[in-house]
Amino acid sequence: AQSVTQPDIHITVSEGASLELRCNYSYGATPYLFWYVQSPGQGLQLLLKYFSGDTLVQGIKGFEAEFKRSQSSFNLRKPSVHWSDAAEYFCAVGALPGGGNKLTFGTGTQLKVEL
Amino acid sequence: NAGVTQTPKFRVLKTGQSMTLLCAQDMNHEYMYWYRQDPGMGLRLIHYSVGEGTTAKGEVPDGYNVSRLKKQNFLLGLESAAPSQTSVYFCASSYRTSGGTDTQYFGPGTRLTVL
């Protein structure tokens, strides 16, 4: 069965500093990987996704993520964090085609930005 | 274009009461999903549907029922609410592309409290 681990429950960074959120997955085949962001009281918004091809994926709001098969990782990065980036971030892995597009989510990383 | 909408936004139930949560999408998506979100556990799939008239169980289906009578609507029912069902419920929808897993679009959530 597929699974996702986000080892950091909380992360605090200063505004303008760089950010890296970790995500490790367990899956038996080529994974479909996603990063979502959830602002307080809101639903989830897709930041970026990886299906195949270039292992460095660009997303919205200046975020990027790199797929590393050898490390089973899909870490999210941003070179300079803005106060508005404070939110909860979820990594997810998708099922194979025909599997109903089901997603398995990690437990999330809460990002706090210090001004 | 409203995307994915959920009704109601908040609800308080007493143990043993029943209720139905409504999800509607106007994107002509084939697939729809119900998740619950609990602190420290991320999102867990309750039930999902791959088309009108079809439903399937997800990771945590016990105590819930669903129906997909119309393509644009996906209903989640609690027949006899229990305090363990206190949670935030999210609906999502997606296309089914030939390439595999597609992006899921999320509603704003329903916060349910069972006393």
GROMACS .gro file of C-alpha atoms in nm:
model
  230
    1ALA     CA    1   0.000   0.000   0.000
    2GLN     CA    2   0.113   0.350  -0.070
    3SER     CA    3   0.207   0.588   0.210
    4VAL     CA    4   0.346   0.935   0.260
    5THR     CA    5   0.562   1.064   0.544
    6GLN     CA    6   0.610   1.427   0.629
    7PRO     CA    7   0.862   1.415   0.911
    8ASP     CA    8   0.828   1.778   1.018
    9ILE     CA    9   0.503   1.863   1.198
   10HIS     CA   10   0.592   2.229   1.249
   11ILE     CA   11   0.850   2.452   1.081
   12THR     CA   12   0.925   2.815   1.157
   13VAL     CA   13   1.123   3.035   0.918
   14SER     CA   14   1.193   3.405   0.895
   15GLU     CA   15   1.043   3.604   0.614
   16GLY     CA   16   1.288   3.614   0.325
   17ALA     CA   17   1.461   3.292   0.427
   18SER     CA   18   1.461   2.982   0.215
   19LEU     CA   19   1.228   2.691   0.282
   20GLU     CA   20   1.239   2.317   0.232
   21LEU     CA   21   0.956   2.088   0.338
   22ARG     CA   22   1.031   1.719   0.334
   23CYS     CA   23   0.816   1.444   0.188
   24ASN     CA   24   0.898   1.075   0.160
   25TYR     CA   25   0.672   0.827  -0.012
   26SER     CA   26   0.634   0.454  -0.032
   27TYR     CA   27   0.495   0.317  -0.355
   28GLY     CA   28   0.559   0.014  -0.570
   29ALA     CA   29   0.571   0.187  -0.905
   30THR     CA   30   0.628   0.527  -1.055
   31PRO     CA   31   0.438   0.759  -0.824
   32TYR     CA   32   0.210   1.046  -0.902
   33LEU     CA   33   0.304   1.314  -0.648
   34PHE     CA   34   0.134   1.633  -0.536
   35TRP     CA   35   0.183   1.920  -0.297
   36TYR     CA   36  -0.124   2.101  -0.164
   37VAL     CA   37  -0.148   2.405   0.062
   38GLN     CA   38  -0.425   2.478   0.310
   39SER     CA   39  -0.472   2.823   0.456
   40PRO     CA   40  -0.662   2.848   0.787
   41GLY     CA   41  -1.030   2.770   0.746
   42GLN     CA   42  -0.989   2.698   0.375
   43GLY     CA   43  -0.988   2.400   0.145
   44LEU     CA   44  -0.678   2.261  -0.021
   45GLN     CA   45  -0.515   2.428  -0.318
   46LEU     CA   46  -0.278   2.250  -0.554
   47LEU     CA   47   0.076   2.394  -0.557
   48LEU     CA   48   0.234   2.154  -0.803
   49LYS     CA   49   0.235   1.797  -0.925
   50TYR     CA   50   0.470   1.541  -1.074
   51PHE     CA   51   0.362   1.271  -1.315
   52SER     CA   52   0.668   1.208  -1.531
   53GLY     CA   53   0.948   1.384  -1.718
   54ASP     CA   54   1.162   1.657  -1.567
   55THR     CA   55   1.220   1.578  -1.201
   56LEU     CA   56   1.222   1.945  -1.101
   57VAL     CA   57   0.868   2.074  -1.104
   58GLN     CA   58   0.765   2.438  -1.088
   59GLY     CA   59   0.441   2.537  -0.920
   60ILE     CA   60   0.242   2.840  -0.824
   61LYS     CA   61   0.348   3.110  -0.577
   62GLY     CA   62   0.719   3.053  -0.651
   63PHE     CA   63   0.729   2.697  -0.516
   64GLU     CA   64   0.920   2.409  -0.673
   65ALA     CA   65   0.971   2.044  -0.587
   66GLU     CA   66   1.224   1.784  -0.689
   67PHE     CA   67   1.145   1.417  -0.739
   68LYS     CA   68   1.431   1.191  -0.632
   69ARG     CA   69   1.353   0.829  -0.702
   70SER     CA   70   1.666   0.698  -0.526
   71GLN     CA   71   1.561   0.869  -0.203
   72SER     CA   72   1.183   0.821  -0.247
   73SER     CA   73   1.147   1.192  -0.182
   74PHE     CA   74   0.954   1.485  -0.324
   75ASN     CA   75   1.067   1.785  -0.120
   76LEU     CA   76   0.906   2.125  -0.161
   77ARG     CA   77   1.125   2.435  -0.179
   78LYS     CA   78   1.094   2.809  -0.202
   79PRO     CA   79   1.397   3.042  -0.218
   80SER     CA   80   1.242   3.331  -0.026
   81VAL     CA   81   0.940   3.288   0.200
   82HIS     CA   82   0.669   3.553   0.231
   83TRP     CA   83   0.451   3.604   0.537
   84SER     CA   84   0.150   3.498   0.331
   85ASP     CA   85   0.304   3.151   0.288
   86ALA     CA   86   0.212   3.065   0.647
   87ALA     CA   87  -0.021   2.768   0.609
   88GLU     CA   88  -0.031   2.390   0.630
   89TYR     CA   89   0.130   2.194   0.351
   90PHE     CA   90   0.035   1.845   0.247
   91CYS     CA   91   0.224   1.602   0.029
   92ALA     CA   92   0.019   1.331  -0.144
   93VAL     CA   93   0.073   1.029  -0.366
   94GLY     CA   94  -0.180   0.915  -0.622
   95ALA     CA   95  -0.290   0.569  -0.722
   96LEU     CA   96  -0.225   0.405  -1.055
   97PRO     CA   97  -0.457   0.474  -1.347
   98GLY     CA   98  -0.779   0.292  -1.295
   99GLY     CA   99  -0.737   0.313  -0.921
  100GLY     CA  100  -0.999   0.582  -0.896
  101ASN     CA  101  -0.745   0.862  -0.874
  102LYS     CA  102  -0.727   0.806  -0.502
  103LEU     CA  103  -0.482   1.018  -0.308
  104THR     CA  104  -0.296   0.923   0.008
  105PHE     CA  105  -0.196   1.227   0.209
  106GLY     CA  106   0.081   1.287   0.456
  107THR     CA  107  -0.004   1.428   0.796
  108GLY     CA  108   0.097   1.778   0.696
  109THR     CA  109   0.359   2.036   0.791
  110GLN     CA  110   0.248   2.357   0.958
  111LEU     CA  111   0.458   2.651   0.841
  112LYS     CA  112   0.495   2.960   1.057
  113VAL     CA  113   0.665   3.269   0.915
  114GLU     CA  114   0.831   3.512   1.150
  115LEU     CA  115   0.840   3.876   1.043
  116ASN     CA  116  -1.781   2.898  -1.229
  117ALA     CA  117  -1.813   2.813  -0.858
  118GLY     CA  118  -1.587   2.504  -0.863
  119VAL     CA  119  -1.662   2.270  -0.572
  120THR     CA  120  -1.916   2.384  -0.315
  121GLN     CA  121  -2.021   2.219   0.011
  122THR     CA  122  -2.335   2.256   0.220
  123PRO     CA  123  -2.352   2.325   0.511
  124LYS     CA  124  -2.034   2.498   0.629
  125PHE     CA  125  -2.091   2.418   0.997
  126ARG     CA  126  -2.314   2.175   1.183
  127VAL     CA  127  -2.356   2.053   1.538
  128LEU     CA  128  -2.529   1.720   1.595
  129LYS     CA  129  -2.623   1.516   1.896
  130THR     CA  130  -2.513   1.153   1.919
  131GLY     CA  131  -2.750   0.934   1.720
  132GLN     CA  132  -2.881   1.206   1.491
  133SER     CA  133  -2.852   1.177   1.116
  134MET     CA  134  -2.752   1.427   0.852
  135THR     CA  135  -2.646   1.461   0.491
  136LEU     CA  136  -2.360   1.669   0.357
  137LEU     CA  137  -2.397   1.792   0.001
  138CYS     CA  138  -2.115   1.842  -0.245
  139ALA     CA  139  -2.169   2.001  -0.586
  140GLN     CA  140  -1.925   2.066  -0.870
  141ASP     CA  141  -1.978   2.254  -1.193
  142MET     CA  142  -1.665   2.138  -1.376
  143ASN     CA  143  -1.820   1.829  -1.535
  144HIS     CA  144  -1.577   1.607  -1.344
  145GLU     CA  145  -1.623   1.233  -1.354
  146TYR     CA  146  -1.465   1.155  -1.018
  147MET     CA  147  -1.573   1.281  -0.677
  148TYR     CA  148  -1.439   1.212  -0.328
  149TRP     CA  149  -1.518   1.260   0.038
  150TYR     CA  150  -1.235   1.306   0.289
  151ARG     CA  151  -1.221   1.373   0.658
  152GLN     CA  152  -0.947   1.579   0.820
  153ASP     CA  153  -0.845   1.526   1.179
  154PRO     CA  154  -0.559   1.693   1.366
  155GLY     CA  155  -0.227   1.518   1.310
  156MET     CA  156  -0.376   1.270   1.064
  157GLY     CA  157  -0.394   1.458   0.738
  158LEU     CA  158  -0.683   1.379   0.505
  159ARG     CA  159  -0.829   1.031   0.487
  160LEU     CA  160  -1.054   0.910   0.208
  161ILE     CA  161  -1.402   0.803   0.318
  162HIS     CA  162  -1.576   0.714  -0.010
  163TYR     CA  163  -1.532   0.804  -0.371
  164SER     CA  164  -1.719   0.781  -0.700
  165VAL     CA  165  -1.586   0.725  -1.050
  166GLY     CA  166  -1.911   0.820  -1.221
  167GLU     CA  167  -2.282   0.878  -1.186
  168GLY     CA  168  -2.448   0.591  -1.007
  169THR     CA  169  -2.124   0.434  -0.881
  170THR     CA  170  -1.955   0.457  -0.542
  171ALA     CA  171  -1.669   0.281  -0.368
  172LYS     CA  172  -1.519   0.261  -0.021
  173GLY     CA  173  -1.208   0.447   0.075
  174GLU     CA  174  -0.982   0.413   0.375
  175VAL     CA  175  -1.234   0.496   0.652
  176PRO     CA  176  -1.588   0.417   0.524
  177ASP     CA  177  -1.751   0.282   0.842
  178GLY     CA  178  -2.044   0.487   0.968
  179TYR     CA  179  -2.092   0.672   0.639
  180ASN     CA  180  -2.295   0.620   0.325
  181VAL     CA  181  -2.280   0.803  -0.006
  182SER     CA  182  -2.483   0.848  -0.320
  183ARG     CA  183  -2.408   0.988  -0.664
  184LEU     CA  184  -2.745   1.016  -0.837
  185LYS     CA  185  -2.636   1.308  -1.052
  186LYS     CA  186  -2.292   1.363  -1.202
  187GLN     CA  187  -2.252   1.701  -1.038
  188ASN     CA  188  -2.357   1.599  -0.686
  189PHE     CA  189  -2.206   1.367  -0.427
  190LEU     CA  190  -2.385   1.321  -0.096
  191LEU     CA  191  -2.231   1.197   0.228
  192GLY     CA  192  -2.468   1.062   0.491
  193LEU     CA  193  -2.428   0.988   0.858
  194GLU     CA  194  -2.710   0.761   0.970
  195SER     CA  195  -2.634   0.769   1.343
  196ALA     CA  196  -2.371   1.024   1.432
  197ALA     CA  197  -2.104   0.944   1.689
  198PRO     CA  198  -1.856   1.176   1.865
  199SER     CA  199  -1.574   1.002   1.673
  200GLN     CA  200  -1.719   1.156   1.357
  201THR     CA  201  -1.642   1.505   1.477
  202SER     CA  202  -1.416   1.629   1.201
  203VAL     CA  203  -1.377   1.860   0.905
  204TYR     CA  204  -1.514   1.703   0.589
  205PHE     CA  205  -1.381   1.791   0.246
  206CYS     CA  206  -1.525   1.707  -0.090
  207ALA     CA  207  -1.311   1.698  -0.403
  208SER     CA  208  -1.356   1.627  -0.771
  209SER     CA  209  -1.135   1.550  -1.069
  210TYR     CA  210  -1.131   1.453  -1.433
  211ARG     CA  211  -1.031   1.107  -1.536
  212THR     CA  212  -0.759   1.149  -1.797
  213SER     CA  213  -0.604   0.874  -2.002
  214GLY     CA  214  -0.267   0.957  -1.848
  215GLY     CA  215  -0.370   0.862  -1.501
  216THR     CA  216  -0.424   1.058  -1.186
  217ASP     CA  217  -0.551   1.407  -1.238
  218THR     CA  218  -0.561   1.708  -1.008
  219GLN     CA  219  -0.828   1.700  -0.741
  220TYR     CA  220  -1.012   2.024  -0.672
  221PHE     CA  221  -1.131   2.071  -0.317
  222GLY     CA  222  -1.431   2.238  -0.163
  223PRO     CA  223  -1.405   2.472   0.139
  224GLY     CA  224  -1.500   2.206   0.393
  225THR     CA  225  -1.777   2.135   0.644
  226ARG     CA  226  -1.695   2.149   1.013
  227LEU     CA  227  -1.905   1.890   1.197
  228THR     CA  228  -1.925   1.854   1.573
  229VAL     CA  229  -2.105   1.559   1.732
  230LEU     CA  230  -2.189   1.603   2.100
   0.00000   0.00000   0.00000
